[in-house]
Every structure is written in structure tokens, then in C-alpha cells.
Coordinates of C-alpha atoms in Angstrom, one line a residue:
M1 CA -0.8 -2.5 -29.8
T2 CA -4.9 -2.3 -29.7
E3 CA -5.0 -5.9 -31.1
D4 CA -2.4 -6.8 -28.7
I5 CA -4.2 -4.8 -25.5
D6 CA -7.3 -6.6 -26.8
A7 CA -5.9 -10.0 -26.8
F8 CA -4.9 -9.5 -23.5
R9 CA -7.5 -8.2 -22.2
E10 CA -9.7 -11.4 -23.2
H11 CA -7.2 -13.6 -22.0
V12 CA -7.7 -11.6 -18.8
R13 CA -11.2 -11.8 -18.7
R14 CA -11.3 -15.4 -19.4
W15 CA -8.7 -16.3 -16.6
C16 CA -11.1 -14.1 -14.0
A17 CA -13.9 -15.8 -14.9
E18 CA -12.4 -19.4 -14.0
H19 CA -10.4 -17.9 -11.0
V20 CA -12.0 -15.3 -9.1
P21 CA -13.5 -16.9 -6.3
T22 CA -17.1 -16.0 -6.1
D23 CA -18.1 -16.7 -2.7
W24 CA -15.0 -15.1 -1.0
R25 CA -16.5 -11.9 0.4
A26 CA -18.7 -14.4 2.6
A27 CA -15.9 -16.3 3.4
Q28 CA -13.7 -13.2 4.5
T29 CA -16.2 -11.9 6.3
G30 CA -15.5 -12.1 10.4
V31 CA -12.4 -14.6 9.2
S32 CA -9.8 -16.1 11.7
D33 CA -6.3 -14.7 11.4
D34 CA -4.9 -18.1 10.6
E35 CA -7.8 -18.5 7.5
Y36 CA -7.1 -15.2 6.6
V37 CA -3.4 -15.9 6.1
R38 CA -3.9 -18.8 4.1
F39 CA -6.5 -17.4 1.4
Q40 CA -4.2 -14.4 1.0
K41 CA -1.4 -16.5 0.4
S42 CA -3.4 -18.9 -1.7
W43 CA -4.5 -16.4 -3.5
F44 CA -1.2 -14.6 -4.1
A45 CA -0.2 -18.2 -5.8
E46 CA -3.2 -18.4 -8.0
L47 CA -2.1 -15.0 -9.8
H48 CA 1.3 -15.8 -9.5
S49 CA 1.1 -19.2 -11.1
A50 CA -0.8 -16.7 -14.7
G51 CA 2.2 -14.2 -14.4
F52 CA -0.3 -11.5 -12.4
A53 CA 1.0 -11.2 -9.2
V54 CA 3.7 -8.7 -10.0
P55 CA 3.1 -7.0 -13.2
H56 CA 5.4 -4.0 -12.4
W57 CA 8.2 -5.8 -11.8
P58 CA 11.2 -6.1 -14.5
P59 CA 11.0 -9.0 -16.7
E60 CA 14.4 -10.6 -15.0
W61 CA 12.3 -11.3 -11.8
G62 CA 9.1 -12.1 -12.9
G63 CA 7.3 -9.3 -14.4
G64 CA 7.6 -7.2 -17.2
M65 CA 4.4 -6.2 -17.9
S66 CA 3.7 -2.7 -20.2
V67 CA 1.9 0.0 -18.1
A68 CA -0.9 -0.5 -20.5
E69 CA -1.1 -4.2 -19.9
Q70 CA -1.2 -3.5 -16.2
I71 CA -4.3 -0.9 -16.3
V72 CA -6.0 -3.8 -18.3
L73 CA -5.1 -6.5 -15.7
Y74 CA -5.6 -3.9 -12.4
S75 CA -9.1 -2.8 -14.3
E76 CA -10.1 -6.4 -15.0
L77 CA -9.2 -7.5 -11.6
A78 CA -11.5 -5.1 -9.6
A79 CA -14.4 -5.3 -12.7
H80 CA -14.4 -9.0 -11.8
D81 CA -14.5 -8.5 -8.3
A82 CA -10.9 -10.1 -7.0
P83 CA -9.8 -10.1 -3.7
R84 CA -6.7 -8.0 -3.0
L85 CA -3.4 -9.0 -2.4
V86 CA -3.7 -7.0 1.0
L87 CA -1.1 -9.0 3.3
A88 CA 1.6 -9.2 0.2
F89 CA 0.8 -5.7 -0.7
V90 CA 4.5 -4.5 1.5
G91 CA 6.4 -6.9 -0.2
I92 CA 5.6 -6.8 -3.8
H93 CA 5.4 -2.8 -3.9
H94 CA 7.3 -1.0 -0.7
A95 CA 9.8 -4.0 -0.5
A96 CA 10.7 -4.7 -3.7
S97 CA 11.1 -1.2 -5.0
T98 CA 13.5 -0.6 -2.2
L99 CA 15.5 -3.6 -3.0
L100 CA 15.1 -3.1 -6.9
A101 CA 16.8 0.7 -6.5
A102 CA 19.2 0.5 -3.3
G103 CA 19.6 -3.3 -2.5
T104 CA 22.5 -5.3 -3.2
E105 CA 22.6 -8.2 -5.8
D106 CA 22.9 -10.6 -2.8
Q107 CA 19.7 -9.1 -1.1
R108 CA 17.7 -9.3 -4.4
R109 CA 19.1 -12.7 -4.9
R110 CA 17.7 -13.7 -1.6
H111 CA 14.2 -11.7 -0.9
L112 CA 12.7 -11.3 -4.2
P113 CA 12.2 -15.1 -5.1
A114 CA 11.1 -15.7 -1.7
I115 CA 8.1 -12.7 -1.5
L116 CA 7.7 -14.6 -4.9
D117 CA 6.5 -17.5 -2.6
G118 CA 4.8 -15.7 0.1
E119 CA 7.0 -14.1 2.5
I120 CA 5.2 -11.2 3.6
W121 CA 6.8 -8.3 4.5
V122 CA 5.8 -5.1 7.7
Q123 CA 6.8 -1.9 7.0
G124 CA 8.5 -0.5 10.4
F125 CA 9.4 3.5 10.0
S126 CA 7.0 5.1 12.2
E127 CA 7.1 5.1 15.8
P128 CA 5.5 6.7 18.9
E129 CA 7.3 10.2 18.8
A130 CA 7.9 10.1 14.8
G131 CA 5.0 9.6 12.5
S132 CA 4.5 12.8 9.7
D133 CA 7.7 13.5 10.9
L134 CA 10.1 10.6 10.7
A135 CA 13.0 11.9 11.0
A136 CA 12.5 12.4 14.8
L137 CA 12.2 8.5 15.0
R138 CA 14.2 7.5 18.1
T139 CA 14.9 3.6 17.2
T140 CA 18.7 3.2 17.8
A141 CA 21.1 0.7 16.2
R142 CA 24.6 0.2 17.4
R143 CA 27.5 -1.1 15.2
A144 CA 29.0 -4.3 17.3
G145 CA 31.5 -5.7 15.0
D146 CA 29.4 -7.2 11.8
E147 CA 26.2 -7.2 13.8
F148 CA 24.2 -3.9 14.5
V149 CA 22.4 -3.8 18.2
V150 CA 18.5 -2.4 17.9
N151 CA 16.8 -0.9 20.5
G152 CA 13.3 0.3 20.3
Q153 CA 9.7 0.9 19.3
K154 CA 7.6 1.0 16.3
V155 CA 3.6 1.4 15.3
W156 CA 0.8 1.6 12.9
A157 CA 2.9 -1.5 11.8
S158 CA 0.2 -2.9 9.0
G159 CA 0.5 -6.6 9.1
G160 CA 3.1 -6.9 11.5
L161 CA 1.4 -10.0 13.4
H162 CA 1.6 -12.3 10.0
A163 CA 5.1 -10.7 9.2
D164 CA 8.4 -12.5 8.1
W165 CA 10.5 -9.7 7.2
C166 CA 10.8 -5.5 8.0
L167 CA 11.7 -2.4 6.8
L168 CA 13.2 -1.1 9.2
L169 CA 14.4 2.5 9.9
A170 CA 16.6 3.3 12.7
R171 CA 19.7 5.7 14.2
T172 CA 22.9 4.7 13.6
D173 CA 24.4 8.1 14.3
P174 CA 22.8 10.0 17.4
D175 CA 24.7 13.1 17.1
A176 CA 24.4 13.7 13.1
K177 CA 21.2 16.0 12.1
K178 CA 18.0 14.2 11.6
R179 CA 17.8 13.0 8.5
H180 CA 22.1 12.3 8.6
G181 CA 22.1 9.7 11.1
I182 CA 19.5 7.0 10.1
S183 CA 20.4 3.5 8.3
Y184 CA 18.1 1.3 6.5
F185 CA 17.8 -2.3 7.7
L186 CA 16.4 -5.7 6.7
M187 CA 15.5 -7.1 9.7
D188 CA 13.8 -11.0 10.1
M189 CA 11.1 -10.7 12.1
T190 CA 12.2 -14.0 13.9
S191 CA 15.0 -12.7 15.9
P192 CA 15.1 -12.7 19.5
G193 CA 14.3 -10.1 21.2
I194 CA 11.5 -8.6 19.4
E195 CA 7.4 -8.3 20.4
V196 CA 4.5 -7.9 18.2
R197 CA 1.2 -6.6 19.6
P198 CA -1.8 -5.8 17.5
I199 CA -4.0 -3.0 18.3
R200 CA -7.0 -3.4 18.8
Q201 CA -9.3 -0.7 16.8
A202 CA -12.6 0.7 17.3
T203 CA -14.1 -1.3 14.6
G204 CA -13.1 -4.6 16.3
E205 CA -10.2 -5.2 13.8
S206 CA -6.1 -5.3 14.6
H207 CA -4.8 -4.1 11.5
F208 CA -2.1 -2.4 12.7
C209 CA 0.5 -3.7 15.1
E210 CA 3.5 -2.1 17.8
V211 CA 6.6 -3.8 17.3
F212 CA 9.3 -3.4 20.5
L213 CA 12.5 -4.2 19.4
N214 CA 15.0 -5.2 22.6
D215 CA 18.9 -5.8 21.7
V216 CA 17.6 -7.2 18.7
R217 CA 20.4 -8.4 15.9
I218 CA 20.7 -7.8 12.7
P219 CA 23.6 -8.4 10.6
A220 CA 25.7 -5.8 8.8
A221 CA 24.6 -7.7 5.5
N222 CA 21.5 -6.4 6.1
L223 CA 21.7 -3.5 5.8
V224 CA 20.4 -1.0 2.3
G225 CA 22.5 1.7 1.4
P226 CA 25.5 3.0 3.2
E227 CA 25.2 3.4 6.8
N228 CA 23.7 6.8 7.5
K229 CA 22.3 7.0 4.2
G230 CA 18.7 5.1 5.1
W231 CA 16.9 8.7 4.8
Q232 CA 17.8 8.5 1.3
V233 CA 16.3 4.5 0.9
A234 CA 13.3 5.7 2.6
Q235 CA 12.7 7.9 -0.5
E236 CA 12.5 4.7 -2.7
T237 CA 10.0 3.1 -0.4
L238 CA 7.6 6.1 -0.2
G239 CA 7.9 6.8 -3.6
A240 CA 6.8 3.7 -4.6
E241 CA 3.6 4.4 -1.9
R242 CA 2.9 7.5 -3.8
G243 CA 3.2 6.5 -7.1
M244 CA 3.5 3.0 -8.6
T245 CA 0.8 1.0 -6.4
M246 CA -1.6 3.8 -6.9
L247 CA -1.6 2.6 -10.5
E248 CA -3.8 -0.9 -9.2
L249 CA -5.5 1.7 -6.6
A250 CA -6.7 3.7 -9.0
E251 CA -8.5 1.4 -10.9
R252 CA -9.8 -0.4 -8.1
L253 CA -11.9 2.9 -7.8
G254 CA -12.9 3.3 -10.8
N255 CA -13.7 -0.8 -11.7
A256 CA -15.2 -1.5 -7.9
G257 CA -15.4 1.7 -5.5
F258 CA -17.1 3.7 -8.0
R259 CA -19.3 0.7 -9.3
W260 CA -20.4 -0.2 -5.8
L261 CA -21.4 3.7 -5.3
V262 CA -23.8 3.8 -8.3
A263 CA -25.1 0.4 -7.0
E264 CA -25.8 2.0 -3.5
C265 CA -28.0 4.9 -5.2
E266 CA -29.8 2.8 -7.2
R267 CA -30.6 1.0 -4.0
A268 CA -31.8 4.0 -2.4
G269 CA -33.8 5.0 -5.2
V270 CA -31.7 8.4 -5.6
L271 CA -30.4 7.5 -9.1
T272 CA -32.2 9.9 -11.2
D273 CA -32.1 12.4 -8.4
S274 CA -30.4 15.7 -9.7
L275 CA -27.8 16.5 -6.6
V276 CA -27.1 12.7 -6.8
A277 CA -26.1 12.4 -10.3
D278 CA -24.5 15.3 -10.4
R279 CA -21.9 14.0 -7.0
L280 CA -22.0 11.0 -9.3
A281 CA -20.6 12.9 -12.4
Q282 CA -18.3 14.4 -10.7
F283 CA -16.5 11.7 -9.2
E284 CA -16.7 10.1 -12.3
I285 CA -14.4 13.1 -13.8
E286 CA -11.8 13.1 -10.7
I287 CA -11.1 9.1 -11.1
T288 CA -10.6 9.7 -14.7
G289 CA -8.4 12.2 -14.3
L290 CA -6.3 10.2 -11.5
R291 CA -5.9 7.6 -13.8
G292 CA -4.4 9.6 -16.1
L293 CA -1.9 11.1 -13.4
C294 CA -1.3 7.6 -12.4
R295 CA -0.4 6.5 -16.3
E296 CA 1.9 9.6 -16.6
L297 CA 3.7 8.9 -13.5
V298 CA 4.3 5.2 -14.1
E299 CA 5.1 5.6 -17.6
G300 CA 7.9 8.3 -16.6
R301 CA 6.3 11.5 -18.8
S302 CA 5.7 13.2 -15.4
D303 CA 8.8 13.5 -13.4
G304 CA 8.8 16.8 -11.8
P305 CA 10.0 16.5 -8.1
A306 CA 6.4 16.3 -6.2
D307 CA 4.3 14.1 -8.7
A308 CA 4.5 11.3 -6.4
S309 CA 2.6 13.0 -3.6
V310 CA 0.1 15.4 -5.9
V311 CA -0.7 11.4 -6.8
K312 CA -1.2 10.4 -3.1
L313 CA -3.0 13.5 -1.9
F314 CA -5.6 13.4 -4.8
Y315 CA -6.1 9.6 -4.7
S316 CA -6.4 9.5 -0.8
E317 CA -8.6 12.2 -0.5
L318 CA -11.1 11.5 -3.2
L319 CA -11.5 7.8 -1.8
Q320 CA -12.6 9.8 1.2
R321 CA -14.8 11.9 -0.1
L322 CA -16.2 8.8 -2.9
T323 CA -17.0 6.7 0.8
D324 CA -18.4 9.5 2.9
F325 CA -21.2 9.9 0.3
G326 CA -21.8 6.1 0.4
A327 CA -22.3 6.4 4.1
E328 CA -24.7 8.8 3.1
I329 CA -26.6 7.4 1.0
S330 CA -26.7 4.4 2.5
G331 CA -28.2 5.8 5.2
L332 CA -29.2 4.2 8.5
A333 CA -28.8 0.6 7.4
G334 CA -25.4 0.7 5.8
H335 CA -24.4 2.2 9.6
T336 CA -25.0 -1.0 11.0
V337 CA -23.0 -2.9 8.8
L338 CA -20.5 -3.9 11.4
A339 CA -17.9 -6.2 9.3
K340 CA -16.3 -6.2 5.9
P341 CA -14.6 -8.7 3.6
I342 CA -11.2 -8.7 5.1
S343 CA -9.4 -9.6 1.9
S344 CA -11.1 -6.5 0.2
G345 CA -9.7 -3.0 -0.6
W346 CA -11.1 0.3 1.2
E347 CA -14.0 0.4 -1.6
S348 CA -15.9 -2.9 -0.3
G349 CA -19.4 -1.6 -0.2
A350 CA -19.4 -1.6 3.6
W351 CA -19.7 2.2 3.7
V352 CA -19.2 3.7 7.2
L353 CA -16.0 1.0 7.6
D354 CA -15.0 2.0 4.4
F355 CA -14.9 5.7 5.5
I356 CA -13.8 5.2 8.6
G357 CA -10.5 3.1 6.9
S358 CA -10.5 6.1 4.4
W359 CA -8.1 7.5 6.8
E360 CA -5.4 5.3 6.1
W361 CA -4.6 6.7 3.5
T362 CA -4.5 10.8 4.6
I363 CA -2.8 9.9 7.2
P364 CA 0.1 7.1 6.8
G365 CA 2.6 7.5 4.1
G366 CA 2.6 11.5 4.6
A367 CA -0.6 13.0 5.4
S368 CA -2.4 15.2 3.6
E369 CA -0.5 18.1 5.0
I370 CA 2.5 17.0 4.5
Q371 CA 2.0 16.0 0.8
R372 CA 0.4 19.8 0.4
T373 CA 4.1 20.6 1.9
I374 CA 6.4 18.7 -0.5
I375 CA 3.8 20.1 -3.4
G376 CA 4.2 23.3 -2.6
E377 CA 8.0 23.8 -2.0
R378 CA 9.1 21.4 -4.0
G379 CA 6.5 21.5 -6.9
L380 CA 5.7 25.1 -6.9
G381 CA 9.2 26.1 -5.4
L382 CA 7.4 28.1 -3.0
P383 CA 9.3 29.3 0.0
R384 CA 9.9 26.6 3.0
E385 CA 7.8 26.1 5.7
P386 CA 8.9 28.1 9.2
A387 CA 10.4 25.5 11.4
G388 CA 8.3 25.2 14.8
A389 CA 9.7 26.5 17.7

């Protein structure tokens, strides 16, 4: 196995040396939306042609890599400063995990090959009054023959402006208890009645969108799982966000984020400072621990009811501390950097912007407070938190 992994690592290294574009950071800074989409789809096609786009999928759908091979792949891509698959992220992780776990065979055959051909997905979960308390969502889906008529609003839909399809949660039984009347749909984003509005952020980016739904018709065949059982299906989506995706992100944090941080300390002339060295050592220890947790989770050796929440909480808060320290070390010069490569990860080396972006991970997908509640109640068996008034 060691020889096989070493040979695979050498294969990935050679491929990266030949295929990772050396100028992508400059080319993807301050770029138009159209150029961003073109680049992301081109890079995805490049990875797909090499068999590197969806290593975590089952072999019959184009994946089949062992966890050890995935770790090698993600670490080498990060070490060679490869762009991230930002636009395809929801499709290859959240949509695929949901379809594989709860979709019909027809739904899988329709969408999994299409994702490999560049189909872009967005997640339509959060609403203005239903963020951390997702079960409070108000978007409705009313049955009308072999269709559902949907009305409502979604917010914080990352990449919604470019999406072809949406993973949508809507309430199909208004009289049921909060989690028991929700259904899960696949929504075609070209359907009449959908309006997508970008949300301009303080940094100048428009990564998030609002999605308004006015009498949108969704075929009943696009229902995932049983009607009114969408909450259970959504756990597969959230499980992917808190679990499988972390394997890639942990390797990128260790092979790109930490490397950028050490280089920043060297540029600032503080690498030999004992306090800085202590912080760097602590980060390296934590990253090593995160990698171990991710591997155990993905390999199934860690099967506790709150393990995915432990990993998500650990990663998101470690990312926030690491980028915060980078912003501190970079000083005033780092605070004047106003743009970062749009196809980079959350650790681009533009430290202030990276730190702002790190809050994306401590809030969406279940805020840190929500993760701690899950860990306490499901993992440690503590009494349930009292319901609010």
C-alpha cells in the first residue's frame, strides 16, 4: 500500500506540474463574473479528465479513490497552489451526497453525469427568519396534481446567480410540527417565477444571493425522499457539509493556509520570535489533529452522532484563528489589500479578506453555537437545551 500511495503521489505531482496554471491568481483577481464561470468550468473539466474531480464518489459514478488517495490528491493540489472548485462545490459534495443517499435512480442518472459535465448547483435552505433555526422556514410548496407550487424566499444562496439547479427545502404541511412538514426538492433554476438577486458585501464581492420564488412549479418527480420527510433528507446534505468536504478543506488548510502563514511571518521578519514560533507550533498541532479527525470520520472509524459537528466546529474556528493571526502579522500593508483571487480558498494570503471570509464557516451550515448544542446533547448526552419563550 505504501508503494502504491507513493506512486500515486508521484503521478499527482507530475500532473500538477503540467496542468496547474501558474498565472491563475493574477488572472482571477478582479475578474468579471463571466470569466470566473468560464475559468471554473474549464478547471473542473481539466480535473475531471484526469479523474481528480470527484474522488469521493462511488466508482460506478466516476470516483472510487481510497481515503488515503484522496488525502494525497488534496494535499498535492494544495501544495501546488491549484485553484479550488468553488463553483462546483455544492454540486460535487452536497447535491451528490443527497442524491446518492436519498435520490431515486432516475434522479441520480439525470444529475450525477450532468454535474460531471459542468451542471452548477446552489443550496436553497436558509431564509430571512430561518437561519440557524432552519426548521422555522416559511417557504411553502402546495401540491397541485403532479406538481408542487412553491412560494417564498431563500437567502445566503452561495453562487445562486450561476446555478442551474437548486437543493430546495419547503414546507408542504403547514399544520405539522416544525421538522415534520418539510419536503426536499430539486428545483430547475430556469423555471418561471424565480428571481435571483446578488447581495453586495462590504468587501465588494457578491458571493451570496437572495432567491425569490413566486408560483414556481416543480414536478413531483423532483421530490427527494417521501413528502414531509425532507428534514431527514437534509441531514444527508448537512452531513456532507460537516463531514466529507472537511477532508479536502483540512488538507488545503495544512498545505496552503499554514504555508502562507509561515511565509507571511518570514516576510514580516518575526519567524524566529518565540511568541510567533509558539503560535505556529500550536497551529500545526491543531491542523494535524484536524486531519486525523477528518480521516477517522470519512473512513467510518468515527461514527458518533455528533462527530461531523465536532469536525465542522474544529475546522471553522481553527480557520478563523489562523486567518486572524495572519491579519495581525501582515500589519497595515496587509490591511490595504482590497481584492483576492476569486478561485482561491478561504486561505488566499490576503489575510484581512480571508479573516472576514472565515466567518462564512462559523455561521452557515450550522453556527458554532448550534454545533456545540449538537455535541452536548447528542455526543455527550447532556440534557436538552430549554426551548426559548
